[in-house]
Amino acid sequence: KVKSNDGQNYLKCKITNVGENIARPFSMTLQFYKDDVVIKETSAFVELKYLKPQQSVPVWVNLYGTENYTLVKVKESGPGFPVSKSEQQLLLDLNFTETKMSVVYSTSYKVEGIVENQNYGSISPELFVIFYDENSEIIGIETRRLNNLEKNVKTKFDVTINNRDLFGKPKTFEIITVAE
């Protein structure tokens, strides 16, 4: 069990791609029981679009309405969509410079910098910024689409996550770029 920065209770689960190919999980559905009776079924989305083989990502399932549960079972998890592209086609190699994380009005965190597309024609990738705490645990993921990144052009970018959507205080971050 974890609390978000705004005090709401969640069950932190991890979903792992145990296959040999890249996977696209969609959501995780849990059933909460009190003794042998289902008291609530709830789902949460997987915030990272693609997982490499053996990669894990947390899924935070809201515990609202599950008071006094005695057992939790995973009803559904795993790939939600078939993936026909390779890792090289989906996970782009872009050049990031001058990246930094800053606090914005104590209510959110911003990651900004410069991105350069050195390897592809005009692309519109999705950036996934993964926030880590001091123990290298993922505490939040935020996404942003960049439209029409031309080859060999440097472009400023920024991604902001609201503090209430985090499960701790970020110390570091990682950027993953995904093609569509």
Short mmCIF file of C-alpha atoms in Angstrom, two decimals:
data_model
loop_
_atom_site.label_atom_id
_atom_site.label_comp_id
_atom_site.label_asym_id
_atom_site.label_seq_id
_atom_site.Cartn_x
_atom_site.Cartn_y
_atom_site.Cartn_z
CA LYS A 1 0.00 0.00 0.00
CA VAL A 2 1.24 3.51 -0.84
CA LYS A 3 -0.16 7.01 -0.58
CA SER A 4 -0.03 9.54 -3.36
CA ASN A 5 1.28 12.99 -2.50
CA ASP A 6 -2.31 14.18 -2.03
CA GLY A 7 -2.98 11.44 0.57
CA GLN A 8 -5.07 8.96 -1.44
CA ASN A 9 -4.38 5.26 -0.81
CA TYR A 10 -3.24 2.94 -3.60
CA LEU A 11 -2.04 -0.60 -4.00
CA LYS A 12 1.26 -0.51 -5.90
CA CYS A 13 1.55 -3.50 -8.21
CA LYS A 14 4.22 -4.27 -10.76
CA ILE A 15 3.64 -5.65 -14.20
CA THR A 16 6.58 -7.34 -15.96
CA ASN A 17 7.06 -8.33 -19.57
CA VAL A 18 8.21 -11.93 -19.13
CA GLY A 19 8.29 -12.57 -22.89
CA GLU A 20 11.14 -12.35 -25.34
CA ASN A 21 9.59 -9.58 -27.46
CA ILE A 22 8.45 -6.07 -26.68
CA ALA A 23 4.95 -5.99 -25.12
CA ARG A 24 2.19 -3.40 -24.95
CA PRO A 25 0.28 -3.85 -21.71
CA PHE A 26 -2.92 -1.86 -21.34
CA SER A 27 -4.32 -2.22 -17.84
CA MET A 28 -4.45 -4.35 -14.74
CA THR A 29 -7.73 -5.43 -13.12
CA LEU A 30 -7.85 -6.50 -9.48
CA GLN A 31 -10.63 -8.10 -7.46
CA PHE A 32 -10.79 -7.23 -3.75
CA TYR A 33 -12.39 -9.78 -1.41
CA LYS A 34 -13.68 -9.71 2.13
CA ASP A 35 -13.40 -13.34 3.14
CA ASP A 36 -14.81 -15.15 0.07
CA VAL A 37 -17.00 -12.30 -1.29
CA VAL A 38 -15.86 -9.87 -4.01
CA ILE A 39 -16.42 -6.36 -2.63
CA LYS A 40 -14.89 -4.41 -5.51
CA GLU A 41 -13.30 -4.88 -8.91
CA THR A 42 -11.12 -2.06 -10.15
CA SER A 43 -8.66 -1.39 -12.95
CA ALA A 44 -5.70 0.89 -13.51
CA PHE A 45 -3.90 1.76 -16.73
CA VAL A 46 -0.27 0.89 -17.36
CA GLU A 47 1.36 4.29 -17.90
CA LEU A 48 4.36 3.15 -19.95
CA LYS A 49 3.16 2.18 -23.42
CA TYR A 50 5.74 -0.51 -24.26
CA LEU A 51 7.82 -2.81 -22.08
CA LYS A 52 11.09 -4.37 -23.17
CA PRO A 53 11.65 -8.03 -22.29
CA GLN A 54 12.04 -8.44 -18.50
CA GLN A 55 11.17 -4.75 -17.89
CA SER A 56 8.83 -3.96 -14.99
CA VAL A 57 6.68 -0.92 -14.36
CA PRO A 58 4.43 -0.07 -11.41
CA VAL A 59 0.67 0.16 -11.71
CA TRP A 60 -1.10 2.11 -8.97
CA VAL A 61 -4.63 0.81 -8.22
CA ASN A 62 -6.86 3.16 -6.19
CA LEU A 63 -8.05 1.58 -2.93
CA TYR A 64 -11.19 3.74 -2.65
CA GLY A 65 -14.13 1.51 -1.72
CA THR A 66 -12.02 -1.48 -0.68
CA GLU A 67 -12.09 -0.95 3.10
CA ASN A 68 -11.49 -4.08 5.19
CA TYR A 69 -10.53 -6.30 2.26
CA THR A 70 -8.84 -9.57 3.21
CA LEU A 71 -7.58 -10.78 -0.19
CA VAL A 72 -6.65 -9.35 -3.59
CA LYS A 73 -6.51 -11.33 -6.83
CA VAL A 74 -5.33 -10.26 -10.26
CA LYS A 75 -8.22 -10.77 -12.64
CA GLU A 76 -6.49 -9.57 -15.81
CA SER A 77 -3.06 -8.27 -16.71
CA GLY A 78 -0.57 -8.52 -19.49
CA PRO A 79 -0.40 -7.44 -23.09
CA GLY A 80 -3.48 -5.62 -24.24
CA PHE A 81 -2.46 -5.17 -27.84
CA PRO A 82 -0.31 -7.23 -30.20
CA VAL A 83 3.00 -5.60 -31.14
CA SER A 84 4.14 -6.10 -34.71
CA LYS A 85 7.11 -3.70 -34.70
CA SER A 86 10.59 -4.37 -33.36
CA GLU A 87 12.18 -2.61 -30.41
CA GLN A 88 14.31 -0.56 -32.83
CA GLN A 89 11.19 0.61 -34.69
CA LEU A 90 9.28 1.55 -31.52
CA LEU A 91 11.91 2.96 -29.15
CA LEU A 92 13.58 5.90 -30.86
CA ASP A 93 17.17 7.03 -30.42
CA LEU A 94 17.00 10.82 -30.01
CA ASN A 95 19.68 13.15 -28.66
CA PHE A 96 18.71 14.98 -25.43
CA THR A 97 20.82 17.86 -24.11
CA GLU A 98 20.48 20.48 -21.38
CA THR A 99 17.86 18.36 -19.59
CA LYS A 100 16.96 19.36 -16.06
CA MET A 101 14.21 18.86 -13.52
CA SER A 102 12.79 21.73 -11.50
CA VAL A 103 9.98 22.35 -9.02
CA VAL A 104 7.17 24.56 -10.32
CA TYR A 105 5.32 26.47 -7.57
CA SER A 106 5.79 23.46 -5.22
CA THR A 107 2.77 21.80 -6.91
CA SER A 108 4.49 20.09 -9.83
CA TYR A 109 7.79 19.03 -11.36
CA LYS A 110 8.98 20.03 -14.82
CA VAL A 111 11.56 18.27 -16.99
CA GLU A 112 12.85 20.38 -19.83
CA GLY A 113 15.66 20.44 -22.32
CA ILE A 114 16.54 20.23 -25.98
CA VAL A 115 15.87 17.24 -28.21
CA GLU A 116 17.45 16.59 -31.60
CA ASN A 117 16.29 14.03 -34.14
CA GLN A 118 19.52 12.88 -35.81
CA ASN A 119 18.39 9.52 -37.17
CA TYR A 120 14.92 9.75 -38.71
CA GLY A 121 12.82 11.75 -41.15
CA SER A 122 10.04 13.93 -39.74
CA ILE A 123 8.61 12.11 -36.70
CA SER A 124 6.05 12.82 -33.96
CA PRO A 125 7.25 10.74 -31.01
CA GLU A 126 5.71 10.38 -27.58
CA LEU A 127 8.01 11.19 -24.65
CA PHE A 128 7.62 9.18 -21.45
CA VAL A 129 9.34 10.80 -18.49
CA ILE A 130 9.83 8.32 -15.66
CA PHE A 131 10.40 9.86 -12.22
CA TYR A 132 12.47 7.97 -9.62
CA ASP A 133 12.84 8.51 -5.87
CA GLU A 134 16.07 8.29 -3.86
CA ASN A 135 15.79 4.45 -3.85
CA SER A 136 15.53 4.30 -7.67
CA GLU A 137 11.87 3.27 -7.42
CA ILE A 138 9.47 4.60 -10.07
CA ILE A 139 7.13 7.09 -8.38
CA GLY A 140 5.45 8.62 -11.43
CA ILE A 141 5.26 8.62 -15.22
CA GLU A 142 4.18 11.51 -17.42
CA THR A 143 3.85 11.65 -21.20
CA ARG A 144 3.89 14.26 -23.93
CA ARG A 145 3.73 14.07 -27.72
CA LEU A 146 6.18 16.10 -29.78
CA ASN A 147 4.83 16.97 -33.22
CA ASN A 148 6.87 17.08 -36.42
CA LEU A 149 10.45 16.73 -35.20
CA GLU A 150 12.45 17.32 -38.36
CA LYS A 151 15.78 15.59 -38.95
CA ASN A 152 18.82 17.50 -37.58
CA VAL A 153 16.69 20.23 -35.97
CA LYS A 154 17.05 21.03 -32.25
CA THR A 155 13.75 21.64 -30.44
CA LYS A 156 12.97 22.68 -26.86
CA PHE A 157 10.63 20.43 -24.91
CA ASP A 158 9.09 20.31 -21.46
CA VAL A 159 7.00 17.78 -19.56
CA THR A 160 5.22 18.61 -16.29
CA ILE A 161 3.74 16.22 -13.73
CA ASN A 162 1.43 17.41 -10.98
CA ASN A 163 2.80 16.74 -7.50
CA ARG A 164 -0.46 15.02 -6.44
CA ASP A 165 0.11 12.36 -9.13
CA LEU A 166 3.43 11.31 -7.61
CA PHE A 167 4.15 8.67 -4.97
CA GLY A 168 7.10 10.40 -3.32
CA LYS A 169 9.61 13.10 -4.11
CA PRO A 170 11.47 12.73 -7.42
CA LYS A 171 15.26 12.73 -7.35
CA THR A 172 16.05 11.62 -10.91
CA PHE A 173 14.28 10.97 -14.19
CA GLU A 174 14.61 8.98 -17.41
CA ILE A 175 13.21 9.82 -20.85
CA ILE A 176 11.95 7.10 -23.19
CA THR A 177 10.85 8.07 -26.70
CA VAL A 178 8.28 5.96 -28.55
CA ALA A 179 7.38 6.05 -32.24
CA GLU A 180 3.83 5.63 -33.43
#
